[in-house]
Amino acid sequence: MKIYHEKDIDMGVLEDKTIAVIGYGSQGRAQALNMRDSGLNVIVGVRKDGKSWNIAKNDGMEVTTIEDASKRADIVHVLIPDEVQPKVYEKYIKSGLEDGNTLSFSHGYNIHFKNIIPPKNVNVTMIAPKGPGAMVRRTYKEGFGIPALVAVEVDVTGDALDQALAMGKACGFARAGILRTTFKEETETDLFGEQVVLCGGVTELIKAAFDTLVEAGYQPEIAYFETCHELKLIIDLIYEKGLTGMWKNVSNTAEYGGLTRRERVISQEVRNEMKKILKEIQKGEFAREWALENQVGRPVLKRLREIEKELKIEKVGSKLRKLCGLEK
């Protein structure tokens, strides 16, 4: 795998270019500020007089409408939520694109699933940090950065990769390392990780373990500490030291119990379900389901959010997080 560092990247390719960051949420704000502080010419395109408009103004950014920013920019970097990108693109961005412009993203979702079909005379690139916006900004200000992925879907100018890498360097990503990928690989692996581990799998594992202990008569507060609260300690160890390093930092009892029982929890049946979920992502089934969900007002998501709020683990957890000073 090709990994780019600061010494490999020349930011001169962006010297005379205007970059429009579309959206000023967590990622939009972090990347816009980092690129500006690195000396690039950045403007912000958001809904006029909305909350983000005022935040960007207060940050000293040049702020304008999405339509105006898209017309003025050489590079349009789209950092609004996946589900609203297609409509915003069609209404405000598409008409402003000119020959040799670059349409840039931090997630390949809408390009890969063809929800956005750019004109053939523009570059299509991606620079995707592997961390939330707050961390993108914080690590940059600390003099480092977080790793990122870079991809080029269409290169009409011959320097699309150089542009994307230069944007990544300006954001601080090259201080850690920028890895080459494709829109397909980034999109499918990102969705799979979210659904099977990071958001779906881990929350259901926590819920199931908590419920098992409570149903067996143990105090909910003790169950919460053992199945949820202490998870951060283990994740931090894995993040810093890998799996082997984590095992070295827990007790021999924990190591033996974990290694001998884990495949009973993540059984072959679970692994088979993971493969099914990956197939659903690869075949576009999840993308179509999510598109329909948005078209009808997200009823399933709203219902599931309400169910989640009422879980016993959430009520117990809120009380204990306040006790630990984690929640007001």
XYZ file of C-alpha atoms in Angstrom:
328
model
C 0.000 0.000 0.000
C 1.250 3.475 -0.915
C 1.529 5.855 2.056
C 2.293 9.542 1.514
C 4.021 11.781 4.050
C 4.719 15.508 4.088
C 8.006 15.184 2.214
C 6.192 13.453 -0.674
C 3.685 16.256 -1.250
C 4.056 19.649 -2.932
C 1.352 22.115 -1.909
C 2.331 24.401 -4.769
C -0.316 22.727 -6.928
C -2.929 24.674 -4.903
C -1.114 28.010 -4.886
C -3.515 29.823 -7.238
C -6.653 27.811 -6.473
C -9.725 28.685 -4.446
C -11.160 25.874 -2.344
C -14.834 26.003 -1.399
C -15.684 23.925 1.656
C -19.377 23.122 1.428
C -20.774 22.672 4.919
C -19.419 23.817 8.265
C -20.234 21.009 10.634
C -17.630 19.003 12.519
C -15.530 18.028 9.493
C -16.252 21.145 7.455
C -15.114 23.491 10.187
C -12.004 21.466 11.059
C -10.795 21.007 7.498
C -11.596 24.584 6.453
C -9.712 26.063 9.413
C -6.738 23.738 8.962
C -6.416 24.506 5.257
C -6.768 28.218 5.885
C -4.159 28.132 8.646
C -1.846 26.287 6.246
C -2.064 29.210 3.830
C -4.638 27.995 1.309
C -7.356 30.213 -0.137
C -10.510 28.823 1.447
C -14.097 30.021 1.282
C -17.068 28.426 3.031
C -20.403 27.713 1.355
C -23.395 27.271 3.666
C -27.063 28.192 3.950
C -27.318 31.971 4.256
C -27.797 33.272 7.802
C -28.068 29.769 9.261
C -26.237 28.609 12.382
C -23.172 27.487 10.428
C -23.032 30.818 8.602
C -22.578 32.700 11.862
C -20.079 30.198 13.288
C -17.913 30.430 10.181
C -18.113 34.223 10.252
C -17.028 34.266 13.883
C -14.081 32.017 12.939
C -12.971 34.669 10.471
C -13.775 32.597 7.391
C -15.004 34.120 4.151
C -18.594 32.892 4.005
C -21.013 32.845 1.104
C -23.868 30.743 -0.260
C -23.262 27.239 -1.544
C -24.167 28.314 -5.066
C -21.799 31.297 -5.062
C -18.968 29.334 -3.468
C -19.307 26.580 -6.078
C -19.133 29.105 -8.924
C -16.082 30.877 -7.526
C -14.042 27.831 -6.546
C -11.555 25.735 -8.470
C -12.061 22.917 -5.955
C -15.464 22.212 -4.401
C -14.985 20.119 -1.258
C -18.365 18.675 -0.218
C -18.636 18.057 3.540
C -22.373 17.994 4.188
C -24.195 14.787 5.280
C -24.353 11.955 2.725
C -28.136 11.925 2.557
C -28.475 15.600 1.546
C -25.531 15.784 -0.839
C -27.377 14.702 -4.033
C -30.108 17.362 -3.738
C -27.675 20.095 -2.781
C -25.362 19.084 -5.619
C -28.132 19.202 -8.222
C -29.600 22.478 -6.959
C -26.551 24.527 -6.007
C -23.248 22.961 -7.071
C -23.580 21.304 -10.472
C -24.249 24.467 -12.490
C -21.162 26.183 -11.103
C -18.657 23.527 -12.152
C -16.369 24.415 -15.046
C -13.822 22.567 -17.183
C -10.891 21.410 -15.063
C -12.548 22.052 -11.701
C -12.274 19.448 -8.948
C -15.213 17.955 -7.058
C -13.871 16.638 -3.766
C -15.341 14.566 -0.932
C -14.362 13.032 2.395
C -16.502 9.941 1.827
C -17.036 8.059 -1.418
C -20.674 7.137 -0.759
C -22.559 9.256 -3.297
C -20.038 8.869 -6.087
C -19.685 5.120 -5.641
C -23.439 4.510 -5.530
C -24.006 7.002 -8.383
C -26.305 9.275 -6.393
C -24.136 12.079 -7.769
C -22.977 11.864 -11.378
C -20.472 14.661 -12.060
C -19.882 16.097 -15.536
C -17.056 14.414 -17.428
C -14.924 17.563 -17.550
C -14.074 17.742 -13.828
C -11.790 15.841 -11.484
C -13.438 13.733 -8.785
C -11.282 13.164 -5.706
C -11.473 12.195 -2.055
C -9.438 13.044 1.015
C -10.937 11.248 4.013
C -9.583 11.659 7.557
C -9.863 8.596 9.774
C -11.232 10.443 12.748
C -13.890 12.993 13.786
C -13.643 16.681 13.024
C -12.774 17.669 16.571
C -9.717 15.404 16.449
C -8.756 16.700 12.992
C -8.596 20.221 14.392
C -7.097 19.383 17.780
C -4.225 17.268 16.464
C -3.442 19.866 13.794
C -3.142 22.590 16.445
C -0.928 20.271 18.506
C 1.462 20.009 15.561
C 0.510 16.560 14.387
C -2.508 15.081 12.583
C -4.510 11.950 11.989
C -4.159 9.424 9.134
C -6.317 9.853 6.051
C -7.264 8.085 2.833
C -6.870 9.564 -0.649
C -8.577 8.446 -3.849
C -9.099 9.660 -7.393
C -12.190 8.583 -9.313
C -11.694 10.874 -12.324
C -8.561 12.776 -13.365
C -9.101 15.147 -16.272
C -6.304 17.605 -15.476
C -3.525 15.105 -14.801
C -2.865 16.437 -11.297
C -6.015 15.377 -9.429
C -4.050 13.168 -7.038
C -1.579 15.967 -6.353
C -4.445 18.317 -5.510
C -6.071 15.845 -3.107
C -2.750 15.101 -1.412
C -2.002 18.807 -1.045
C -5.372 19.341 0.626
C -4.582 16.449 2.957
C -1.182 17.903 3.789
C -2.776 21.284 4.522
C -5.190 19.564 6.910
C -2.283 17.918 8.750
C -3.002 14.380 7.576
C 0.389 13.851 5.937
C 2.075 14.341 9.309
C 0.613 10.954 10.222
C 0.288 9.426 6.758
C -2.120 9.419 3.804
C -2.990 5.997 2.367
C -4.032 5.453 -1.262
C -7.376 3.747 -1.829
C -10.366 3.848 -4.192
C -13.873 5.266 -3.823
C -15.248 1.711 -3.879
C -12.918 0.374 -1.203
C -13.330 3.356 1.125
C -17.113 3.377 0.850
C -17.735 -0.337 1.282
C -15.244 -0.855 4.113
C -16.462 2.280 5.912
C -20.094 1.153 5.848
C -19.140 -2.372 6.873
C -17.063 -1.154 9.821
C -19.860 1.133 11.029
C -22.548 -1.532 10.812
C -20.699 -4.614 12.011
C -18.283 -3.210 14.610
C -18.057 0.488 15.388
C -21.717 1.438 15.698
C -23.887 -1.639 15.209
C -21.894 -4.571 16.516
C -20.367 -2.996 19.590
C -23.621 -1.413 20.832
C -25.552 -4.662 20.476
C -22.766 -6.585 22.222
C -22.876 -4.115 25.119
C -26.674 -4.294 25.334
C -26.730 -8.090 25.228
C -24.066 -8.444 27.922
C -25.760 -5.844 30.158
C -29.159 -7.519 29.795
C -27.663 -10.941 30.523
C -26.235 -9.781 33.855
C -29.342 -7.829 34.912
C -31.660 -10.703 34.024
C -29.450 -12.966 36.153
C -30.097 -10.708 39.172
C -26.980 -8.539 39.269
C -27.244 -4.843 40.056
C -27.690 -2.731 36.884
C -24.988 -0.307 38.017
C -22.428 -3.100 38.390
C -23.501 -4.567 35.051
C -23.006 -1.168 33.379
C -19.486 -0.774 34.722
C -18.477 -4.271 33.618
C -20.028 -4.258 30.130
C -19.899 -0.622 29.030
C -17.879 1.781 31.191
C -14.670 -0.251 31.163
C -14.856 -0.783 27.400
C -13.095 2.544 26.866
C -10.067 1.291 28.789
C -9.756 -1.737 26.517
C -10.381 0.240 23.321
C -7.709 2.748 24.321
C -5.231 -0.096 24.846
C -6.065 -1.641 21.471
C -5.851 1.790 19.804
C -2.427 2.457 21.298
C -0.875 -1.027 21.363
C -2.880 -3.377 19.118
C -4.491 -6.645 20.192
C -1.271 -8.230 21.471
C -0.406 -5.090 23.432
C -3.858 -5.074 24.997
C -3.493 -8.698 26.166
C -0.175 -7.788 27.789
C -1.879 -5.043 29.790
C -4.772 -7.016 31.255
C -4.637 -9.761 33.858
C -3.739 -13.338 32.967
C -7.254 -14.298 34.054
C -8.817 -11.776 31.650
C -6.516 -12.861 28.838
C -7.221 -16.580 29.260
C -10.965 -16.045 29.662
C -11.149 -13.755 26.648
C -9.058 -15.923 24.332
C -10.869 -19.148 25.219
C -14.434 -17.770 25.120
C -14.477 -15.117 22.379
C -15.328 -17.494 19.528
C -18.359 -18.677 21.465
C -19.616 -15.071 21.371
C -18.546 -14.240 17.821
C -19.525 -17.634 16.444
C -19.472 -18.872 12.848
C -23.123 -17.867 12.623
C -22.172 -14.281 13.491
C -19.348 -14.337 10.930
C -21.825 -15.569 8.305
C -24.100 -12.633 9.100
C -21.137 -10.286 8.660
C -20.629 -11.698 5.177
C -24.313 -11.158 4.384
C -24.114 -7.550 5.543
C -21.027 -6.982 3.389
C -22.859 -8.414 0.366
C -25.796 -6.068 1.007
C -23.354 -3.133 0.982
C -21.498 -4.318 -2.130
C -24.704 -4.896 -4.106
C -26.089 -1.466 -3.186
C -28.982 -2.900 -1.160
C -28.159 -0.840 1.923
C -27.757 2.343 -0.167
C -31.186 1.822 -1.740
C -32.738 1.097 1.662
C -31.207 4.254 3.157
C -32.333 6.359 0.188
C -35.917 5.130 0.593
C -35.752 5.755 4.337
C -34.826 9.378 3.672
C -37.484 9.806 1.000
C -40.259 8.920 3.457
C -38.975 11.000 6.370
C -36.796 8.425 8.186
C -39.580 6.694 10.169
C -37.501 3.614 11.020
C -34.562 5.681 12.253
C -36.819 7.908 14.365
C -38.517 4.901 15.941
C -35.200 3.196 16.716
C -33.844 6.393 18.270
C -36.824 6.537 20.635
C -36.411 2.874 21.582
C -32.712 3.439 22.301
C -33.475 6.363 24.628
C -35.735 4.167 26.763
C -33.272 1.304 27.286
C -32.461 0.514 30.889
C -28.741 0.659 30.148
C -29.177 4.263 28.965
C -30.958 5.350 32.143
C -28.453 3.592 34.389
C -25.562 4.853 32.293
C -26.677 8.465 32.481
C -26.715 8.287 36.275
C -23.270 6.704 36.461
C -21.721 9.057 33.897
C -22.798 11.968 36.090
C -21.233 10.203 39.070
C -17.967 9.956 37.098
C -18.131 13.577 36.006
C -18.616 12.602 32.364
C -22.116 14.046 31.991
C -23.818 17.049 33.534
